[in-house]
Coordinates of C-alpha atoms in Angstrom, one line a residue:
X13 CA 0.0 0.0 0.0
X14 CA 2.8 2.4 0.9
X15 CA 4.2 2.2 -2.6
X16 CA 1.1 3.8 -4.1
X17 CA -0.1 6.0 -1.2
X18 CA 3.0 7.2 0.6
X19 CA 3.3 10.9 0.5
X20 CA 0.2 11.2 -1.9
X21 CA -2.8 13.5 -1.9
X22 CA -6.0 11.4 -2.2
X23 CA -9.5 12.7 -3.1
X24 CA -12.5 10.6 -2.0
X25 CA -15.9 11.2 -3.4
X26 CA -18.9 10.0 -1.3
X27 CA -16.6 10.4 1.7
X28 CA -19.4 10.4 4.3
X29 CA -20.9 7.1 3.1
X30 CA -20.1 3.6 4.3
X31 CA -17.2 2.9 2.0
X32 CA -15.9 6.5 1.9
X33 CA -15.7 6.9 5.7
X34 CA -13.8 3.6 6.2
X35 CA -11.5 4.6 3.3
X36 CA -10.6 7.8 5.2
X37 CA -9.8 6.0 8.4
X38 CA -7.7 3.4 6.5
X39 CA -5.7 6.0 4.6
X40 CA -5.0 8.2 7.5
X41 CA -3.3 5.2 9.2
X42 CA -0.8 5.4 6.3
X43 CA 1.9 7.9 5.5
X44 CA -0.3 9.9 3.1
X45 CA 0.2 13.6 2.6
X46 CA -3.5 14.6 2.4
X47 CA -7.0 13.1 2.3
X48 CA -9.5 15.4 0.7
X49 CA -13.1 14.2 1.5
X50 CA -16.0 15.3 -0.7
X51 CA -19.7 14.7 0.0
X52 CA -23.0 16.5 -0.6
X53 CA -24.6 15.2 2.6
X54 CA -24.1 18.3 4.8
X55 CA -25.1 16.7 8.1
X56 CA -22.8 13.6 7.7
X57 CA -20.0 15.8 6.4
X58 CA -20.3 17.9 9.5
X59 CA -19.8 14.9 11.8
X60 CA -17.0 13.6 9.6
X61 CA -15.2 16.9 9.8
X62 CA -15.7 17.0 13.5
X63 CA -14.3 13.5 13.9
X64 CA -11.1 14.5 12.1
X65 CA -10.8 18.1 13.3
X66 CA -7.4 17.4 14.9
X67 CA -6.0 15.6 11.9
X68 CA -4.0 18.1 9.8
X69 CA -3.9 15.8 6.8
X70 CA -7.7 15.7 6.5
X71 CA -9.8 18.3 4.7
X72 CA -13.6 17.9 4.1
X73 CA -15.5 19.8 1.5
X74 CA -19.1 20.1 0.6
X75 CA -19.3 19.2 -3.1
X76 CA -21.5 17.4 -5.6
X77 CA -20.0 15.3 -8.4
X78 CA -22.6 16.8 -10.7
X79 CA -20.6 20.1 -10.5
X80 CA -17.7 19.7 -13.0
X81 CA -16.1 23.0 -12.2
X82 CA -16.1 22.3 -8.5
X83 CA -14.5 18.9 -9.1
X84 CA -11.8 20.4 -11.4
X85 CA -11.0 22.9 -8.7
X86 CA -10.8 20.3 -5.9
X87 CA -8.8 17.8 -8.1
X88 CA -5.9 20.3 -8.4
X89 CA -2.6 18.8 -7.0
X90 CA -4.4 15.5 -6.2
X91 CA -2.5 12.2 -7.0
X92 CA -5.2 9.6 -6.6
X93 CA -9.1 9.7 -6.8
X94 CA -11.2 7.1 -5.2
X95 CA -14.7 7.6 -6.6
X96 CA -17.4 6.2 -4.2
X97 CA -20.2 8.8 -4.6
X98 CA -23.4 7.4 -6.0
X99 CA -27.2 7.0 -5.7
X100 CA -27.2 3.4 -4.5
X101 CA -30.8 2.6 -3.7
X102 CA -32.7 0.7 -6.4
X103 CA -36.2 2.0 -5.6
X104 CA -35.1 5.7 -5.2
X105 CA -33.3 5.4 -8.6
X106 CA -36.4 3.9 -10.2
X107 CA -38.5 6.8 -8.9
X108 CA -35.9 9.4 -9.8
X109 CA -34.2 8.0 -12.9
X110 CA -33.0 11.3 -14.3
X111 CA -31.2 12.1 -11.1
X112 CA -29.7 8.6 -11.0
X113 CA -28.2 9.3 -14.5
X114 CA -27.0 12.7 -13.5
X115 CA -25.2 11.3 -10.4
X116 CA -24.1 7.8 -11.3
X117 CA -23.3 8.3 -15.0
X118 CA -22.7 12.0 -15.6
X119 CA -21.1 12.4 -12.2
X120 CA -18.6 9.7 -13.0
X121 CA -17.9 11.3 -16.4
X122 CA -17.2 14.5 -14.4
X123 CA -14.7 12.7 -12.2
X124 CA -13.0 11.4 -15.2
X125 CA -12.9 14.8 -16.9
X126 CA -11.5 16.4 -13.7
X127 CA -8.8 13.7 -13.4
X128 CA -7.7 14.2 -17.0
X129 CA -7.5 18.0 -16.6
X130 CA -5.4 17.7 -13.4
X131 CA -1.8 17.1 -14.4
X132 CA -1.0 15.5 -11.0
X133 CA -3.7 12.7 -11.0
X134 CA -2.2 9.4 -11.9
X135 CA -4.9 6.9 -10.7
X136 CA -8.7 6.8 -10.5
X137 CA -10.6 3.9 -8.9
X138 CA -14.3 3.6 -9.3
X139 CA -16.6 1.6 -6.9
X140 CA -19.3 -0.2 -8.8
X141 CA -22.0 -2.7 -7.7
X142 CA -23.3 -6.2 -8.4
X143 CA -26.4 -4.4 -9.7
X144 CA -24.3 -3.5 -12.8
X145 CA -24.4 -7.2 -13.9
X146 CA -27.3 -8.1 -16.2
X147 CA -29.1 -5.1 -14.7
X148 CA -32.9 -5.0 -14.4
X149 CA -33.1 -1.6 -12.9
X150 CA -32.0 2.0 -13.4
X151 CA -29.4 2.1 -10.6
X152 CA -27.6 -1.0 -12.0
X153 CA -27.7 0.3 -15.5
X154 CA -26.1 3.6 -14.5
X155 CA -23.4 1.8 -12.5
X156 CA -22.7 -0.3 -15.6
X157 CA -22.3 2.8 -17.6
X158 CA -20.0 4.2 -15.0
X159 CA -17.8 1.0 -15.4
X160 CA -17.7 1.4 -19.2
X161 CA -16.8 5.1 -18.9
X162 CA -13.9 4.2 -16.7
X163 CA -12.7 1.5 -19.1
X164 CA -13.1 3.9 -22.0
X165 CA -11.1 6.5 -20.2
X166 CA -8.2 4.1 -19.9
X167 CA -8.1 4.0 -23.7
X168 CA -8.8 7.7 -24.4
X169 CA -6.3 9.2 -21.9
X170 CA -3.8 9.7 -24.7
X171 CA -0.2 10.0 -23.6
X172 CA -1.2 10.7 -20.0
X173 CA 0.4 8.4 -17.4
X174 CA -2.9 7.8 -15.6
X175 CA -4.8 4.6 -14.7
X176 CA -8.6 4.2 -14.6
X177 CA -10.1 1.0 -13.2
X178 CA -13.2 -0.2 -11.4
X179 CA -14.1 -2.4 -8.5
X180 CA -17.4 -4.4 -8.3
X181 CA -18.7 -5.9 -5.1
X182 CA -21.9 -7.0 -3.4
X183 CA -23.7 -5.9 -0.3
X184 CA -21.7 -4.2 2.5
X185 CA -23.2 -5.9 5.6
X186 CA -24.6 -3.5 8.2
X187 CA -24.4 -0.5 5.9
X188 CA -27.1 2.2 6.1
X189 CA -30.4 1.0 4.7
X190 CA -29.3 -2.6 4.4
X191 CA -31.0 -5.7 5.6
X192 CA -29.1 -6.2 8.9
X193 CA -30.0 -2.8 10.5
X194 CA -33.6 -3.4 9.3
X195 CA -33.8 -6.9 10.9
X196 CA -32.2 -5.5 14.1
X197 CA -34.8 -2.7 14.3
X198 CA -37.7 -5.0 13.7
X199 CA -36.5 -7.4 16.4
X200 CA -35.9 -4.5 18.8
X201 CA -39.4 -3.0 18.2
X202 CA -41.1 -6.4 18.8
X203 CA -42.1 -7.0 15.2
X204 CA -41.8 -10.0 13.0
X205 CA -39.1 -10.0 10.2
X206 CA -40.0 -9.1 6.7
X207 CA -38.3 -11.0 3.8
X208 CA -39.2 -10.5 0.1
X209 CA -38.6 -14.2 -0.9
X210 CA -37.4 -17.3 0.9
X211 CA -35.1 -18.1 -2.1
X212 CA -33.1 -14.9 -1.9
X213 CA -29.3 -15.3 -1.7
X214 CA -26.8 -12.5 -1.5
X215 CA -23.1 -11.8 -1.5
X216 CA -21.9 -10.0 1.6
X217 CA -18.7 -8.3 2.7
X218 CA -17.8 -6.0 5.5
X219 CA -16.9 -2.3 4.9
X220 CA -13.4 -3.2 5.8
X221 CA -13.2 -5.9 3.2
X222 CA -14.7 -3.6 0.6
X223 CA -12.1 -1.0 1.3
X224 CA -9.4 -3.6 1.1
X225 CA -10.6 -4.4 -2.4
X226 CA -10.4 -0.8 -3.4
X227 CA -6.9 -0.5 -2.0
X228 CA -5.7 -3.8 -3.5
X229 CA -7.2 -2.9 -6.9
X230 CA -5.4 0.5 -6.9
X231 CA -2.2 -1.4 -6.3
X232 CA -2.7 -4.0 -9.0
X233 CA -4.5 -1.9 -11.7
X234 CA -3.1 -1.6 -15.2
X235 CA -6.0 0.3 -16.6
X236 CA -9.5 -0.5 -17.8
X237 CA -10.1 -3.6 -15.6
X238 CA -13.0 -4.4 -13.4
X239 CA -11.9 -6.1 -10.1
X240 CA -14.4 -8.4 -8.4
X241 CA -13.7 -9.5 -4.8
X242 CA -14.3 -13.0 -3.6
X243 CA -16.9 -12.9 -0.8
X244 CA -19.2 -15.2 1.3
X245 CA -22.8 -16.0 0.3
X246 CA -25.7 -16.0 2.6
X247 CA -29.3 -17.1 2.2
X248 CA -31.4 -14.3 3.6
X249 CA -33.5 -16.8 5.5
X250 CA -30.3 -18.0 7.2
X251 CA -29.2 -14.4 8.0
X252 CA -32.7 -13.8 9.5
X253 CA -32.3 -16.9 11.7
X254 CA -28.8 -15.8 12.8
X255 CA -30.1 -12.3 13.7
X256 CA -33.1 -13.7 15.6
X257 CA -31.0 -16.0 17.7
X258 CA -28.4 -13.4 18.5
X259 CA -30.6 -10.3 18.9
X260 CA -34.0 -11.5 20.3
X261 CA -32.7 -12.5 23.8
X262 CA -31.1 -9.1 24.2
X263 CA -34.6 -7.5 24.1
X264 CA -36.3 -10.2 26.1
X265 CA -37.8 -12.0 23.2
X266 CA -37.9 -15.7 22.5
X267 CA -36.5 -16.6 19.0
X268 CA -39.3 -19.1 18.4
X269 CA -41.9 -16.4 18.8
X270 CA -40.6 -14.3 15.9
X271 CA -42.2 -15.1 12.6
X272 CA -41.1 -14.4 9.0
X273 CA -43.5 -12.4 6.8
X274 CA -42.9 -12.8 3.1
X275 CA -43.7 -9.5 1.3
X276 CA -42.7 -10.3 -2.3
X277 CA -39.8 -9.1 -4.3
X278 CA -39.4 -5.4 -4.9
X279 CA -39.5 -3.9 -8.4
X280 CA -36.2 -4.7 -10.2
X281 CA -35.0 -7.0 -7.4
X282 CA -33.3 -10.3 -8.2
X283 CA -33.6 -13.6 -6.3
X284 CA -29.8 -13.9 -6.5
X285 CA -26.8 -11.7 -7.2
X286 CA -24.5 -11.8 -10.1
X287 CA -21.0 -10.4 -9.9
X288 CA -19.9 -11.7 -13.3
X289 CA -21.8 -12.4 -16.5
X290 CA -21.4 -15.5 -18.7
X291 CA -19.8 -13.4 -21.4
X292 CA -17.3 -11.9 -19.0
X293 CA -15.9 -15.4 -17.9
X294 CA -14.0 -15.7 -21.2
X295 CA -12.0 -12.6 -20.4
X296 CA -11.6 -13.1 -16.6
X297 CA -8.5 -14.0 -14.6
X298 CA -8.8 -15.5 -11.1
X299 CA -6.4 -13.8 -8.7
X300 CA -5.7 -14.6 -5.1
X301 CA -8.4 -12.5 -3.5
X302 CA -10.4 -11.4 -6.5
X303 CA -11.3 -11.8 -10.1
X304 CA -10.1 -9.4 -12.8
X305 CA -12.3 -8.8 -15.9
X306 CA -10.4 -7.4 -18.9
X307 CA -12.1 -4.9 -21.3
X308 CA -14.5 -6.4 -23.8
X309 CA -12.7 -5.1 -27.0
X310 CA -9.1 -6.4 -26.7
X311 CA -7.6 -4.6 -29.8
X312 CA -8.4 -1.2 -28.3
X313 CA -6.4 -2.1 -25.1
X314 CA -3.7 -4.3 -26.6
X315 CA -1.1 -1.8 -25.3
X316 CA -1.9 -2.8 -21.7
X317 CA -0.2 -5.9 -20.3
X318 CA -2.7 -7.8 -18.2
X319 CA -0.5 -11.0 -17.9
X320 CA 1.9 -9.5 -15.3
X321 CA -0.2 -9.8 -12.2
X322 CA 1.8 -11.5 -9.4
X323 CA -1.2 -13.3 -7.9
X324 CA -2.7 -15.0 -10.9
X325 CA -4.2 -18.4 -10.0
X326 CA -5.9 -19.1 -13.3
X327 CA -6.4 -17.4 -16.6
X328 CA -9.5 -19.6 -17.2
X329 CA -12.7 -19.0 -15.3
X330 CA -15.4 -21.5 -16.4
X331 CA -18.5 -20.1 -14.8
X332 CA -19.9 -16.7 -13.8
X333 CA -19.8 -15.6 -10.2
X334 CA -23.4 -15.9 -9.0
X335 CA -24.7 -16.2 -5.4
X336 CA -27.2 -19.0 -6.2
X337 CA -24.4 -21.3 -7.4
X338 CA -21.8 -20.6 -4.7
X339 CA -21.6 -22.4 -1.4
X340 CA -23.6 -20.5 1.2
X341 CA -22.7 -20.0 4.9
X342 CA -24.5 -22.0 7.6
X343 CA -26.5 -20.2 10.3
X344 CA -23.7 -20.7 12.8
X345 CA -21.1 -19.4 10.3
X346 CA -23.2 -16.3 9.9
X347 CA -23.5 -15.8 13.6
X348 CA -19.7 -16.0 13.9
X349 CA -19.3 -13.6 11.0
X350 CA -21.5 -11.0 12.5
X351 CA -19.8 -11.1 15.9
X352 CA -16.2 -11.4 14.6
X353 CA -16.7 -8.3 12.4
X354 CA -18.4 -6.3 15.2
X355 CA -21.5 -5.8 13.1
X356 CA -24.1 -6.3 15.8
X357 CA -22.0 -4.7 18.6
X358 CA -21.9 -1.5 16.5
X359 CA -25.7 -1.5 16.0
X360 CA -26.1 -2.2 19.8
X361 CA -24.1 0.9 20.6
X362 CA -26.2 3.0 18.2
X363 CA -23.3 3.6 15.9
X364 CA -23.0 3.5 12.1
X365 CA -21.2 0.6 10.5
X366 CA -19.5 3.2 8.3
X367 CA -17.9 4.9 11.2
X368 CA -16.5 1.7 12.8
X369 CA -13.5 0.4 10.9
X370 CA -13.0 -3.0 12.4
X371 CA -12.3 -2.6 16.1
X372 CA -12.0 -5.3 18.7
X373 CA -15.3 -6.0 20.4
X374 CA -15.7 -4.6 23.9
X375 CA -16.0 -7.2 26.6
X376 CA -19.0 -5.2 27.8
X377 CA -20.9 -6.0 24.6
X378 CA -23.8 -8.4 24.8
X379 CA -22.7 -9.9 21.5
X380 CA -19.1 -10.3 22.5
X381 CA -20.3 -12.3 25.5
X382 CA -22.4 -14.5 23.2
X383 CA -19.5 -15.2 21.0
X384 CA -18.0 -17.8 23.3
X385 CA -21.3 -19.7 23.5
X386 CA -22.2 -19.5 19.9
X387 CA -22.6 -23.3 19.5
X388 CA -25.1 -23.3 22.3
X389 CA -27.6 -21.0 20.6
X390 CA -30.4 -22.9 19.0
X391 CA -31.2 -22.4 15.3
X392 CA -34.2 -20.5 14.3

């Protein structure tokens, strides 16, 4: 990491979000020269700036990636851009499609333009989503376009020594608006759990793991690739069972008294997640911690050497990376995963997962105490 980030000035878009805030914490632990945090959420930016008020290398700015002139100004003297700003909610994007296009597509184009106009920028990493794969909704389509714009930028950069690459990952477990905080709130409030469909499977990763993907991708990137991290798969029914068993006793509820209510899939929602298409398998390399998808039109990118990665396991991937075909975690595995990564302890304390970069659990935490007796908790 130090080879790329040591002494560098880094700009992070969407800095107050789940990924952005953990990126800030991670980078400030390194010997970076400056972390410039951009976000258009004034309230969250206020708290973020207050958190780092005594850190001289941190600077937080209110900015919107739709504003190209503002981005150009803030990108001056920056070395690396980590682009995490986005409209990420499927339903909101369906109801406000033009805004999704302006933020996720045009905003990404603005980031690219600002990077190309700043002589100092040498690396831009874009955070995409599993929703970009075989998309059935507006949000996923705009994220796919963002990926393609980044790949195209790697070819259209001219003689500039600058790298554009993308990362693609699944759900960040415990992030704002995700299923874990929703389940926790429903159990706490004495309600039953609501699930769209019992067949639902999802890829999950912690915010720390997502950030590690971005960091590793920035180290490996040659230009134009899409990096896909390897991550565990959970059945949503099993996740619900794990949550009920761990959380219900804390609020004086018996796990067996909590029922599951099936509410049907939301518009544009898939039963399983795809992180790689069938077509992409033919141009995918398997690396140690991730997959790397090469651009779809090889002649355009033939000047880029994709065969020099040090961690190549295989240059042949025979099937797409889909949650319904991967081995899923057991209920006990999920319980351990939630506790080991401090997910429930953070919710217990009323904190945001985004603000907690993997700390050791406190011995005062209810969930920490449960960890030693995890095998004694009955399944839902």
